[in-house]
C-alpha atoms as an extended CHARMM CRD file, in Angstrom:
* protein
*
       115  EXT
         1         1  UNK       CA             -8.4200000000       -3.4110000000        0.3080000000  PROA      1               0.0000000000
         2         2  UNK       CA            -11.8730000000       -4.5530000000       -0.7800000000  PROA      2               0.0000000000
         3         3  UNK       CA             -9.9140000000       -7.2120000000       -2.8940000000  PROA      3               0.0000000000
         4         4  UNK       CA             -8.2600000000       -8.0810000000        0.1740000000  PROA      4               0.0000000000
         5         5  UNK       CA            -11.1080000000       -8.6170000000        2.3020000000  PROA      5               0.0000000000
         6         6  UNK       CA            -12.7920000000      -10.3160000000       -0.5260000000  PROA      6               0.0000000000
         7         7  UNK       CA            -10.0800000000      -12.9050000000       -0.8630000000  PROA      7               0.0000000000
         8         8  UNK       CA            -10.0240000000      -13.6990000000        3.0900000000  PROA      8               0.0000000000
         9         9  UNK       CA            -13.5420000000      -14.1260000000        3.2360000000  PROA      9               0.0000000000
        10        10  UNK       CA            -13.7620000000      -16.5720000000        0.1050000000  PROA      10              0.0000000000
        11        11  UNK       CA            -10.2950000000      -18.4710000000        1.6710000000  PROA      11              0.0000000000
        12        12  UNK       CA            -12.2330000000      -18.3680000000        4.8510000000  PROA      12              0.0000000000
        13        13  UNK       CA            -15.3710000000      -20.0660000000        3.5250000000  PROA      13              0.0000000000
        14        14  UNK       CA            -13.4380000000      -22.4780000000        1.0050000000  PROA      14              0.0000000000
        15        15  UNK       CA            -11.4670000000      -23.6850000000        4.4150000000  PROA      15              0.0000000000
        16        16  UNK       CA            -14.9820000000      -24.1080000000        5.7620000000  PROA      16              0.0000000000
        17        17  UNK       CA            -15.9980000000      -26.1410000000        3.2780000000  PROA      17              0.0000000000
        18        18  UNK       CA            -12.9580000000      -28.7270000000        3.2120000000  PROA      18              0.0000000000
        19        19  UNK       CA            -13.3970000000      -28.6210000000        7.0050000000  PROA      19              0.0000000000
        20        20  UNK       CA            -17.0950000000      -29.8310000000        6.8390000000  PROA      20              0.0000000000
        21        21  UNK       CA            -16.7490000000      -32.0500000000        3.8090000000  PROA      21              0.0000000000
        22        22  UNK       CA            -17.1290000000      -35.8830000000        4.9660000000  PROA      22              0.0000000000
        23        23  UNK       CA            -14.3240000000      -38.0250000000        5.1900000000  PROA      23              0.0000000000
        24        24  UNK       CA            -13.8240000000      -40.0740000000        2.0740000000  PROA      24              0.0000000000
        25        25  UNK       CA            -15.3330000000      -43.5200000000        3.4630000000  PROA      25              0.0000000000
        26        26  UNK       CA            -12.7010000000      -46.0100000000        2.9200000000  PROA      26              0.0000000000
        27        27  UNK       CA            -13.7720000000      -49.5480000000        1.9390000000  PROA      27              0.0000000000
        28        28  UNK       CA            -13.1630000000      -51.7820000000        4.8330000000  PROA      28              0.0000000000
        29        29  UNK       CA            -10.2780000000      -54.2160000000        4.6530000000  PROA      29              0.0000000000
        30        30  UNK       CA             -9.0210000000      -52.9650000000        1.3630000000  PROA      30              0.0000000000
        31        31  UNK       CA             -5.1920000000      -53.7310000000       -0.0260000000  PROA      31              0.0000000000
        32        32  UNK       CA             -2.8190000000      -51.6890000000        2.4450000000  PROA      32              0.0000000000
        33        33  UNK       CA             -1.1140000000      -50.5170000000       -0.5830000000  PROA      33              0.0000000000
        34        34  UNK       CA             -3.9770000000      -49.0580000000       -2.0610000000  PROA      34              0.0000000000
        35        35  UNK       CA             -4.6140000000      -47.2660000000        1.3900000000  PROA      35              0.0000000000
        36        36  UNK       CA             -1.2840000000      -46.0950000000        1.4470000000  PROA      36              0.0000000000
        37        37  UNK       CA             -1.7700000000      -44.6160000000       -2.2230000000  PROA      37              0.0000000000
        38        38  UNK       CA             -4.7670000000      -42.9140000000       -0.9500000000  PROA      38              0.0000000000
        39        39  UNK       CA             -3.4060000000      -41.6420000000        2.0770000000  PROA      39              0.0000000000
        40        40  UNK       CA             -0.3400000000      -39.9990000000        0.0000000000  PROA      40              0.0000000000
        41        41  UNK       CA             -2.4980000000      -38.4880000000       -2.6760000000  PROA      41              0.0000000000
        42        42  UNK       CA             -4.7960000000      -37.0930000000        0.3400000000  PROA      42              0.0000000000
        43        43  UNK       CA             -1.3630000000      -35.5940000000        1.9790000000  PROA      43              0.0000000000
        44        44  UNK       CA             -0.0640000000      -34.0100000000       -1.5830000000  PROA      44              0.0000000000
        45        45  UNK       CA             -3.7680000000      -32.4990000000       -2.1660000000  PROA      45              0.0000000000
        46        46  UNK       CA             -3.5240000000      -30.8300000000        1.2720000000  PROA      46              0.0000000000
        47        47  UNK       CA             -0.2110000000      -29.7680000000        0.6000000000  PROA      47              0.0000000000
        48        48  UNK       CA             -0.8470000000      -28.1040000000       -2.5880000000  PROA      48              0.0000000000
        49        49  UNK       CA             -3.9530000000      -26.4400000000       -1.0580000000  PROA      49              0.0000000000
        50        50  UNK       CA             -1.6460000000      -25.1050000000        1.5110000000  PROA      50              0.0000000000
        51        51  UNK       CA              0.6760000000      -23.8220000000       -1.1020000000  PROA      51              0.0000000000
        52        52  UNK       CA             -2.0330000000      -22.2730000000       -2.9370000000  PROA      52              0.0000000000
        53        53  UNK       CA             -3.4320000000      -20.6220000000        0.1180000000  PROA      53              0.0000000000
        54        54  UNK       CA             -0.0880000000      -19.2740000000        0.7870000000  PROA      54              0.0000000000
        55        55  UNK       CA              0.8120000000      -17.9650000000       -2.3470000000  PROA      55              0.0000000000
        56        56  UNK       CA             -2.5950000000      -16.0360000000       -2.1450000000  PROA      56              0.0000000000
        57        57  UNK       CA             -2.2640000000      -14.5810000000        1.1240000000  PROA      57              0.0000000000
        58        58  UNK       CA              1.6320000000      -13.4470000000        0.2960000000  PROA      58              0.0000000000
        59        59  UNK       CA              0.4140000000      -11.8900000000       -2.6860000000  PROA      59              0.0000000000
        60        60  UNK       CA             -2.7080000000       -9.9080000000       -1.0650000000  PROA      60              0.0000000000
        61        61  UNK       CA              0.0580000000       -8.7550000000        1.6580000000  PROA      61              0.0000000000
        62        62  UNK       CA              2.2770000000       -7.8350000000       -0.8650000000  PROA      62              0.0000000000
        63        63  UNK       CA             -0.4740000000       -5.5400000000       -2.5950000000  PROA      63              0.0000000000
        64        64  UNK       CA             -1.6270000000       -4.1290000000        0.4680000000  PROA      64              0.0000000000
        65        65  UNK       CA              2.0080000000       -3.2440000000        1.1280000000  PROA      65              0.0000000000
        66        66  UNK       CA              2.1170000000       -1.4230000000       -2.0310000000  PROA      66              0.0000000000
        67        67  UNK       CA             -1.0110000000        0.2810000000       -1.6850000000  PROA      67              0.0000000000
        68        68  UNK       CA              0.2080000000        1.3610000000        1.8990000000  PROA      68              0.0000000000
        69        69  UNK       CA              3.3320000000        2.7310000000        0.5010000000  PROA      69              0.0000000000
        70        70  UNK       CA              2.2010000000        4.5290000000       -2.1860000000  PROA      70              0.0000000000
        71        71  UNK       CA             -0.5520000000        6.3190000000        0.1740000000  PROA      71              0.0000000000
        72        72  UNK       CA              2.6390000000        7.2030000000        2.3850000000  PROA      72              0.0000000000
        73        73  UNK       CA              4.7150000000        8.6090000000       -0.9250000000  PROA      73              0.0000000000
        74        74  UNK       CA              1.5240000000       10.5310000000       -1.7690000000  PROA      74              0.0000000000
        75        75  UNK       CA              0.9520000000       12.2330000000        1.7120000000  PROA      75              0.0000000000
        76        76  UNK       CA              4.7000000000       12.8290000000        1.6440000000  PROA      76              0.0000000000
        77        77  UNK       CA              4.5170000000       14.6950000000       -1.4440000000  PROA      77              0.0000000000
        78        78  UNK       CA              1.7640000000       16.8170000000       -0.8130000000  PROA      78              0.0000000000
        79        79  UNK       CA              3.4820000000       17.9990000000        2.5320000000  PROA      79              0.0000000000
        80        80  UNK       CA              6.5660000000       18.6440000000        0.4060000000  PROA      80              0.0000000000
        81        81  UNK       CA              4.4710000000       20.5520000000       -1.8410000000  PROA      81              0.0000000000
        82        82  UNK       CA              3.0080000000       22.5160000000        0.7320000000  PROA      82              0.0000000000
        83        83  UNK       CA              6.4360000000       23.4540000000        2.3070000000  PROA      83              0.0000000000
        84        84  UNK       CA              7.5990000000       24.3850000000       -1.0990000000  PROA      84              0.0000000000
        85        85  UNK       CA              4.4800000000       26.8980000000       -1.6340000000  PROA      85              0.0000000000
        86        86  UNK       CA              5.1470000000       28.3900000000        1.8240000000  PROA      86              0.0000000000
        87        87  UNK       CA              8.6040000000       28.8710000000        1.0940000000  PROA      87              0.0000000000
        88        88  UNK       CA              7.7000000000       30.4530000000       -2.2910000000  PROA      88              0.0000000000
        89        89  UNK       CA              5.2110000000       32.7380000000       -0.9870000000  PROA      89              0.0000000000
        90        90  UNK       CA              7.8310000000       33.9270000000        1.9850000000  PROA      90              0.0000000000
        91        91  UNK       CA             10.4370000000       34.4580000000       -0.6160000000  PROA      91              0.0000000000
        92        92  UNK       CA              8.0380000000       36.7010000000       -3.0580000000  PROA      92              0.0000000000
        93        93  UNK       CA              6.9270000000       38.5330000000       -0.0750000000  PROA      93              0.0000000000
        94        94  UNK       CA             11.0120000000       39.2610000000        0.9700000000  PROA      94              0.0000000000
        95        95  UNK       CA             11.3400000000       40.3120000000       -2.4100000000  PROA      95              0.0000000000
        96        96  UNK       CA              8.6420000000       42.6600000000       -2.9080000000  PROA      96              0.0000000000
        97        97  UNK       CA              9.3450000000       44.2170000000        0.8580000000  PROA      97              0.0000000000
        98        98  UNK       CA             13.0290000000       44.9480000000       -0.4480000000  PROA      98              0.0000000000
        99        99  UNK       CA             11.5170000000       46.2140000000       -3.6770000000  PROA      99              0.0000000000
       100       100  UNK       CA              9.4410000000       48.6530000000       -1.9760000000  PROA      100             0.0000000000
       101       101  UNK       CA             12.1780000000       49.3890000000        0.2910000000  PROA      101             0.0000000000
       102       102  UNK       CA             14.6150000000       50.2760000000       -2.5050000000  PROA      102             0.0000000000
       103       103  UNK       CA             11.9200000000       52.3570000000       -4.0650000000  PROA      103             0.0000000000
       104       104  UNK       CA             11.3310000000       54.1830000000       -1.0430000000  PROA      104             0.0000000000
       105       105  UNK       CA             14.7510000000       54.9010000000       -0.8700000000  PROA      105             0.0000000000
       106       106  UNK       CA             14.9820000000       56.2250000000       -4.1380000000  PROA      106             0.0000000000
       107       107  UNK       CA             12.6310000000       58.2350000000       -3.8290000000  PROA      107             0.0000000000
       108       108  UNK       CA             13.9620000000       60.0940000000       -0.7600000000  PROA      108             0.0000000000
       109       109  UNK       CA             16.9400000000       60.5540000000       -2.4850000000  PROA      109             0.0000000000
       110       110  UNK       CA             15.4100000000       62.2220000000       -5.1370000000  PROA      110             0.0000000000
       111       111  UNK       CA             13.2930000000       64.4720000000       -2.8240000000  PROA      111             0.0000000000
       112       112  UNK       CA             16.5490000000       65.3600000000       -0.5760000000  PROA      112             0.0000000000
       113       113  UNK       CA             18.6150000000       67.4510000000       -3.5120000000  PROA      113             0.0000000000
       114       114  UNK       CA             15.4760000000       69.4470000000       -3.9680000000  PROA      114             0.0000000000
       115       115  UNK       CA             16.0310000000       71.4470000000       -0.9880000000  PROA      115             0.0000000000
């Protein structure tokens, strides 16, 4: 989670720095083909930056999803373990009760013929 927050803050500062950067001052009355080439290059750079930001955001979201899934699986496993433990204790108690009951019956049978 800390990595996600750090990445988001870093990207916020990076976008703020690009937004505040002064526009490149184009020389007045230059060749139109040079101006077109510069505009095309600026557009390509903007697209590359957008792709990079999107990829980083996507990777961070994927990591957060994996982490959340792992936490959910851990919680589920802990709950299953508790249920299994309760069942085991219940079964053990039932087995002990049956054994005690059987022992009491055998003692009663042994005591009965002695009359």
